[in-house]
Coordinates of C-alpha atoms and ligand atoms in Angstrom, one line a residue:
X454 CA 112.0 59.9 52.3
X455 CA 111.9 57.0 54.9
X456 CA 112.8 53.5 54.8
X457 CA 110.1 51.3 56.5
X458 CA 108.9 47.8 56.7
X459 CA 106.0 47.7 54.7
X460 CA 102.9 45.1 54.7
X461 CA 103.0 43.5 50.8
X462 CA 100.8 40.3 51.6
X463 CA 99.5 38.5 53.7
X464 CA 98.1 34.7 53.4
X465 CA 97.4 32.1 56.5
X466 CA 96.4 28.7 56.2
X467 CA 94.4 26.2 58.8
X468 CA 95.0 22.4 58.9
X469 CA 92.0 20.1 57.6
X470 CA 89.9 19.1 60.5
X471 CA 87.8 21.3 62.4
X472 CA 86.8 20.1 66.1
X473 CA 83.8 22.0 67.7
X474 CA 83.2 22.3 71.5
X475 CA 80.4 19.5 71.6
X476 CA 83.0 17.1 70.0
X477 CA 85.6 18.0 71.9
X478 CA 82.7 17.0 75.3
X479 CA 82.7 13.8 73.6
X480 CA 86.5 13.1 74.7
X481 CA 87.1 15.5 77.8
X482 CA 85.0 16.5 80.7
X483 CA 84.0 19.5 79.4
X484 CA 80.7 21.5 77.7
X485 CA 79.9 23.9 74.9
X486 CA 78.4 26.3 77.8
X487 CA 81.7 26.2 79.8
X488 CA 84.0 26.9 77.0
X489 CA 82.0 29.6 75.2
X490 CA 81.1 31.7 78.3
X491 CA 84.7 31.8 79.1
X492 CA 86.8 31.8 76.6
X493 CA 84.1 32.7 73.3
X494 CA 86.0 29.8 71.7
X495 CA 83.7 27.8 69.5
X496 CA 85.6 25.8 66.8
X497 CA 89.1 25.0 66.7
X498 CA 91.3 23.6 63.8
X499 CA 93.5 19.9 64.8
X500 CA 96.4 19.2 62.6
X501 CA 96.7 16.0 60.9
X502 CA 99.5 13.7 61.1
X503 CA 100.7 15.3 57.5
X504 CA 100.4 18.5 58.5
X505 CA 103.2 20.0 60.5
X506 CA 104.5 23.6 61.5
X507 CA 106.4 23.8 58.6
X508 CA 103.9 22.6 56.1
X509 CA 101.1 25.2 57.2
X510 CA 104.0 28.0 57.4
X511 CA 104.7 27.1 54.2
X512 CA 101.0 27.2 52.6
X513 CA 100.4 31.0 54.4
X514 CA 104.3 31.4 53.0
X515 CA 102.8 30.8 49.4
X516 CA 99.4 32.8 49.9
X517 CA 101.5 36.0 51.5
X518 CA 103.7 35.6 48.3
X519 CA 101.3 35.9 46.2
X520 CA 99.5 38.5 47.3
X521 CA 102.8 40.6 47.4
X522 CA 103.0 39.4 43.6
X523 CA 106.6 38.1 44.6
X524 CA 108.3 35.1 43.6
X525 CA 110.5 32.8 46.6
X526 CA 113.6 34.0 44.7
X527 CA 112.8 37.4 46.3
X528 CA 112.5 36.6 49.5
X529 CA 116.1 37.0 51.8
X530 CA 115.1 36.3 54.9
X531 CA 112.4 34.1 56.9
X532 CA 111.8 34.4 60.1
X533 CA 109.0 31.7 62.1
X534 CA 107.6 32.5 64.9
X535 CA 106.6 28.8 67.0
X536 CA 106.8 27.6 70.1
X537 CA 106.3 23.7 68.3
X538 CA 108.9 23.1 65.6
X539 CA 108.7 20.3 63.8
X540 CA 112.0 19.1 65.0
X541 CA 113.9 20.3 68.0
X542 CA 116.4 21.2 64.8
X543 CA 116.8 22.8 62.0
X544 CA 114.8 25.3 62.3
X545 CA 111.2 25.5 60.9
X546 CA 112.5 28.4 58.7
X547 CA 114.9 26.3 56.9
X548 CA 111.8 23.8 56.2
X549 CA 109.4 26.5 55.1
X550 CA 112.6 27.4 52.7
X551 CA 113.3 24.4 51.8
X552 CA 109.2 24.1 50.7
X553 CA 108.3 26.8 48.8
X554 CA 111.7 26.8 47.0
X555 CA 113.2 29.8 48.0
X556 CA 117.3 30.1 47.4
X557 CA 119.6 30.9 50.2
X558 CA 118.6 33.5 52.3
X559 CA 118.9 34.3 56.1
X560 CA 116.2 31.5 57.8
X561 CA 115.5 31.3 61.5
X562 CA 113.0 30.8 64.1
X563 CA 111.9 32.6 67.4
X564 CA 110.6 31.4 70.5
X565 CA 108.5 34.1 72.0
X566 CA 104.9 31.7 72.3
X567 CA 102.0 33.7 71.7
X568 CA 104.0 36.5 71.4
X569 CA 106.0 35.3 68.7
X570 CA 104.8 36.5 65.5
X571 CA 105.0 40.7 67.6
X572 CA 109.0 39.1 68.2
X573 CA 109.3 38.3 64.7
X574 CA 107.8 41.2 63.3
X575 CA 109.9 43.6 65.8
X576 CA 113.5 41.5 64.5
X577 CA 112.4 41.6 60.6
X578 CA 111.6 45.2 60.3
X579 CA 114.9 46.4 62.2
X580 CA 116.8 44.1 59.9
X581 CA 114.8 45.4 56.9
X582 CA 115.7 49.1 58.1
X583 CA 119.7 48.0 58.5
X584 CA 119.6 46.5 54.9
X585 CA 120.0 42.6 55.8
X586 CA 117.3 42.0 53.3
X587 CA 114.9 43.9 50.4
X588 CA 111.5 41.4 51.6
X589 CA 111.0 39.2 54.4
X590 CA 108.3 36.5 55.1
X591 CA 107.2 36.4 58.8
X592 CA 105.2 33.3 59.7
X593 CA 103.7 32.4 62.7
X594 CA 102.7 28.4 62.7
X595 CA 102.0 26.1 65.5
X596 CA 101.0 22.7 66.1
X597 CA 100.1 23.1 70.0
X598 CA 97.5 20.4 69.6
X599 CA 100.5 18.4 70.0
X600 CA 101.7 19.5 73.2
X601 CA 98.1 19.0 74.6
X602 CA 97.2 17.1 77.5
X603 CA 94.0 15.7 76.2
X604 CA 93.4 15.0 79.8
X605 CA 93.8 18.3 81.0
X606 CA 90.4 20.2 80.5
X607 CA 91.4 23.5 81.9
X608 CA 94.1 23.8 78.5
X609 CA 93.7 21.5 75.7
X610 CA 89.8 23.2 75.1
X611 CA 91.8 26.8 74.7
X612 CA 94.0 25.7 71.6
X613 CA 94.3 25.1 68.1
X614 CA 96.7 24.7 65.3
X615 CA 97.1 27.3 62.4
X616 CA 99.4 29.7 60.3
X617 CA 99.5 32.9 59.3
X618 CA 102.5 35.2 57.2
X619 CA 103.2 38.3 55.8
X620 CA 105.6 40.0 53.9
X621 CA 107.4 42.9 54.7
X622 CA 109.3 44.6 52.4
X623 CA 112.0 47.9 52.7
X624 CA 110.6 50.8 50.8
X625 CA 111.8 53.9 50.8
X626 CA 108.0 56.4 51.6
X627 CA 107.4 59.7 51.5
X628 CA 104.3 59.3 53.5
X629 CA 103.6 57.3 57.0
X630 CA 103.2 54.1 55.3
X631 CA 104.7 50.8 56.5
X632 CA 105.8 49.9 60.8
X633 CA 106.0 52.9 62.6
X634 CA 107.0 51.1 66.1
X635 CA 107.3 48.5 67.4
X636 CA 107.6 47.8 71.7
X637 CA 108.5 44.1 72.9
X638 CA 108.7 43.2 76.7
X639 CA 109.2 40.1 78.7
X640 CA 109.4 38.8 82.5
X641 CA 110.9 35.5 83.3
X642 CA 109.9 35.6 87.0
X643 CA 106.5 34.4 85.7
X644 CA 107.6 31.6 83.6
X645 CA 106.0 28.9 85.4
X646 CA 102.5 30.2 84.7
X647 CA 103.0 29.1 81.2
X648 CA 105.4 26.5 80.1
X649 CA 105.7 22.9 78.8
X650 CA 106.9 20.5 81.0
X651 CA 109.3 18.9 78.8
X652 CA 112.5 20.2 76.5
X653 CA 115.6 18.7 75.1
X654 CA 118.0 19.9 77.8
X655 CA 115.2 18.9 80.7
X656 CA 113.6 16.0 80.7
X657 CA 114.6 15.0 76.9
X658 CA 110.8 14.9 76.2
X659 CA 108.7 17.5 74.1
X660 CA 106.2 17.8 77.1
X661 CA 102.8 19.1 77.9
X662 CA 101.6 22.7 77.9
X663 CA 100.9 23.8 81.8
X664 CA 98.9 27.1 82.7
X665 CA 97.8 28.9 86.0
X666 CA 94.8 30.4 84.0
X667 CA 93.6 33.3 86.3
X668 CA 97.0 34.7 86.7
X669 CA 97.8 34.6 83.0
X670 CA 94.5 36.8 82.2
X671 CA 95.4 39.0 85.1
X672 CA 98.7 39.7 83.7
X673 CA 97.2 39.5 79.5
X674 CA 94.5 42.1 80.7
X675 CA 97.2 44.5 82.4
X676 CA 99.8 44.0 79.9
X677 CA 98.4 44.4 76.9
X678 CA 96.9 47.7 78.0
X679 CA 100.0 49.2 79.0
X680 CA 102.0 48.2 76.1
X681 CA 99.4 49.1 73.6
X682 CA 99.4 52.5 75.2
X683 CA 103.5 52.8 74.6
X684 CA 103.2 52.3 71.1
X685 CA 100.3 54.6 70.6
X686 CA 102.6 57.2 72.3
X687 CA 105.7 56.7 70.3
X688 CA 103.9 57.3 67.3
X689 CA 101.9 60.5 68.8
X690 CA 98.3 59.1 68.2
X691 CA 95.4 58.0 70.7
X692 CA 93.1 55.5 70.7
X693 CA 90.5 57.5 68.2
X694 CA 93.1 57.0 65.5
X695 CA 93.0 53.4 65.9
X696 CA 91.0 51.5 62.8
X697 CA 91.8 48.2 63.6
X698 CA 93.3 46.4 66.1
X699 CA 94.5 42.8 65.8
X700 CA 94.9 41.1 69.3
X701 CA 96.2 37.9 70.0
X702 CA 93.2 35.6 69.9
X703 CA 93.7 33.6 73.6
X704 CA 89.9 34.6 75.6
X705 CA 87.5 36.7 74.0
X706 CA 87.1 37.9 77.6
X707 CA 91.0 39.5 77.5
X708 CA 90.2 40.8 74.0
X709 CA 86.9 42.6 75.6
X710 CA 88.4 43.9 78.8
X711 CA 91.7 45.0 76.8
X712 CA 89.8 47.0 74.3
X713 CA 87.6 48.5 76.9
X714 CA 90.5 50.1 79.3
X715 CA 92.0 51.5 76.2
X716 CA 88.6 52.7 74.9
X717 CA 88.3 51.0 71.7
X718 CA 85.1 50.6 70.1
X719 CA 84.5 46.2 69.7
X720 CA 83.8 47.4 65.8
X721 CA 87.2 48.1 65.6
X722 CA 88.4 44.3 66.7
X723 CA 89.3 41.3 64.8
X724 CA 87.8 38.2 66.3
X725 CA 88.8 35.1 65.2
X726 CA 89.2 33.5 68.3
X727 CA 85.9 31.7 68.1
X728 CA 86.6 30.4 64.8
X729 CA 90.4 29.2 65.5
X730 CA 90.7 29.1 69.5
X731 CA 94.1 30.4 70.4
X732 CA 96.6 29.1 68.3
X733 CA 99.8 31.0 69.6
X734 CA 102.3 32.9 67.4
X735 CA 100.0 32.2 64.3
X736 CA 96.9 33.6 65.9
X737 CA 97.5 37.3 64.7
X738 CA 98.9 36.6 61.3
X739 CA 95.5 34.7 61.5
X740 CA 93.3 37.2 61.8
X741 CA 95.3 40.1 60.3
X742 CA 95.0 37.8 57.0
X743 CA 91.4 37.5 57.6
X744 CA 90.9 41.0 57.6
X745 CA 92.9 41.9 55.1
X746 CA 91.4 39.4 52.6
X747 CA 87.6 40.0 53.7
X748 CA 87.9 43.9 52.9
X749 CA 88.1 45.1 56.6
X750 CA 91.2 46.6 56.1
X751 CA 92.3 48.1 53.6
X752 CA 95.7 50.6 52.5
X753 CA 95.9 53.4 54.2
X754 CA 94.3 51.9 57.6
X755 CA 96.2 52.4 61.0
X756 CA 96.8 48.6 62.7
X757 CA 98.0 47.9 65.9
X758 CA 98.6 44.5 66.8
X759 CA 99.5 43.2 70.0
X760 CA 100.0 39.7 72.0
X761 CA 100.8 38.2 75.3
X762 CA 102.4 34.7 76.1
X763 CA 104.4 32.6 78.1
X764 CA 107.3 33.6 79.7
X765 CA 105.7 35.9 80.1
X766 CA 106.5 38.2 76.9
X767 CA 104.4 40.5 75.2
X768 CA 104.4 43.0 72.9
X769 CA 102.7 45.4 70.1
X770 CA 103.4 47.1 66.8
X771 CA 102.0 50.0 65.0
X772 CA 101.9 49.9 60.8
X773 CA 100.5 51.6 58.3
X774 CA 98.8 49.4 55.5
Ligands
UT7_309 O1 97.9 32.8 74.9 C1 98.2 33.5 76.1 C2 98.0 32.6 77.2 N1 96.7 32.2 77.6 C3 95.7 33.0 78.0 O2 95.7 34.2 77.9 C4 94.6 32.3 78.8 C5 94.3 33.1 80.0 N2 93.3 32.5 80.9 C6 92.1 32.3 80.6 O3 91.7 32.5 79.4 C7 91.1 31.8 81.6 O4 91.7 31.9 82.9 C8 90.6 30.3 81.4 C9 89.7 30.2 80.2 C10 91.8 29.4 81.2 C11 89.8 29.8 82.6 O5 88.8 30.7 82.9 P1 88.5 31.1 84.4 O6 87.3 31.9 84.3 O7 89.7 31.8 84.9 O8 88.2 29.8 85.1 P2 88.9 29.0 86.3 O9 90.3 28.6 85.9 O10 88.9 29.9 87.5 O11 88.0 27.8 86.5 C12 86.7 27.9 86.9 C13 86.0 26.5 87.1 C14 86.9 25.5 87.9 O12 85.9 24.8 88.7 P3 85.7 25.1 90.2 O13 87.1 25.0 90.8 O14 85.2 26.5 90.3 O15 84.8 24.1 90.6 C15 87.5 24.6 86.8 O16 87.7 23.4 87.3 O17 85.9 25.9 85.8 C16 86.4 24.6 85.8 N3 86.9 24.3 84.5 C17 86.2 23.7 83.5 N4 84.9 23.3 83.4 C18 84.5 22.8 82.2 C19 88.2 24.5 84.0 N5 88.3 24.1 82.7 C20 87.0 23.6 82.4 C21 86.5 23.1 81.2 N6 85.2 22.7 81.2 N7 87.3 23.0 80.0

């Protein structure tokens, strides 16, 4: 027997409004044309002023409770993933805890960006594995459309605000269920190709999200393959054995070019990116959630998730549903 970090439930949850490209060309210099042949973005979902990080964290929190069939009294330790808190302090964690009425448990956050949610998931399992906690709830949640310069057409038409969660639990298995591996990188040399210009200890602002575009897919594209490749090798399977992958949902584009170094069939790809845009840390929850619910994948499927963000950090896991 093995203990793993296994996937319980899963739930996600997307704020009220949806925005498509041609309203969005009603308020920026942009077109429908432009955005879809680059990025394969077509809607995107806008948070309002009542929902917040912790709100939507907390409504996936609920759904991914559910579906594990636990209660919040279970639950001893929640980790968010999000890169736009609702306050600088406490952290979003506490709030989620605080909203779906879970008792003291271990709550944090992590600031990875689009690579969150893989950070997250890499930190819960290994605290799973040591015995910190029986189940954790994972949550990835942003609000970027709040740190959007709606004057900047080259970023704010890329985002979008969303959650997603899961629930891992430590189970002792006899088979090769649960997270088999997990690989996390980063490279701070490159973090001003994707930053905010703002921060408490800075400029005392919350600040505007800044991006050198090209370079950032050059690096996703590059990435991504590599360290998908790492953690298809320290679990001793190739590409074939793949059934689903779940990228981080920034460019259709990187999602296409990724999947086609590694050899991966598109069937085998879960794109939500034209339904949500990229919405950071929550965008693989997302779609994982989406997948799960719509019958796509089911137990016993190999997943391999994987994500790249500012910083730069990036990373992917391997799990067995
Ligand atoms: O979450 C992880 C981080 N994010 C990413 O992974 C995003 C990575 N990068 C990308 O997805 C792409 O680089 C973009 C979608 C951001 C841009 O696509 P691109 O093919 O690299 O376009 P570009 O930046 O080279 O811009 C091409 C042209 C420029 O015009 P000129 O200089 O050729 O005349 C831009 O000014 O497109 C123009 N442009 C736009 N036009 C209409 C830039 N943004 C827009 C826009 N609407 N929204």
């Amino acid at each position: 027997m093995t203990l793993r970090a296994i996937l319980a439930g899963t739930g996600s949850a997307l704020p009220r409004t949806r925005v498509s490209n041609a309203e969005l060309a009603e308020r920026v210099d942009t077109s429908d044309e432009w955005i879809v042949e680059r990025t394969g973005i077509r809607f995107r979902h806008i948070a309002e002023p009542d929902e917040t990080t912790a709100t939507l964290g907390a409504e996936a929190a609920r759904q991914a409770l559910a579906a594990a069939g636990l209660q919040p009294s279970d639950i001893g330790l929640i980790i968010v993933a999000t890169a736009t808190p609702d306050n600088t302090f406490p952290a979003s964690a506490t709030k989620v805890q605080a909203l779906i009425g879970a008792p003291d448990c271990i709550a944090f956050d992590v600031a990875a960006v689009c690579s969150g949610f893989l950070y997250a998931v890499s930190v819960a399992d290994s605290m799973l594995r040591t015995g910190a906690a029986k189940h954790a709830l994972v949550i990835g949640s942003e609000t970027f459309s709040r740190i959007l310069d709606w004057e900047d057409r080259t970023t704010c038409v890329l985002f979008g605000d969303g959650a997603g969660a899961v629930v891992l639990s430590a189970e002792e298995v006899a088979d090769d269920r649960g997270i088999l591996a997990t690989r996390l990188h980063a490279e701070g040399k490159y973090c001003d190709m994707l930053y905010v210009d703002g921060g408490p200890s800075t400029t005392g602002t919350v600040g505007h999200v800044r991006m050198q575009g090209r370079e950032v897919f050059r690096h996703a594209v590059t990435n991504l393959a590599d360290v998908l490749g790492e953690v298809m090798e320290d679990v001793g399977l190739s590409a074939t054995d793949i059934d689903w992958v779940v990228p981080h949902q920034a460019n259709k584009r990187i999602i296409d070019a990724t999947a086609k170094k590694l050899g991966l069939p598109a069937e085998r790809v879960v794109l939500t990116v034209d339904q949500h845009a990229n919405t950071s840390a929550a965008s693989v929850p997302l779609a994982l959630d989406l997948a799960v619910r719509d019958g796509r994948i089911r137990r016993g499927d190999l997943v391999v998730l994987e994500a790249m963000g500012g910083g730069f950090t990036w990373g992917a896991a391997v799990l067995r549903v």
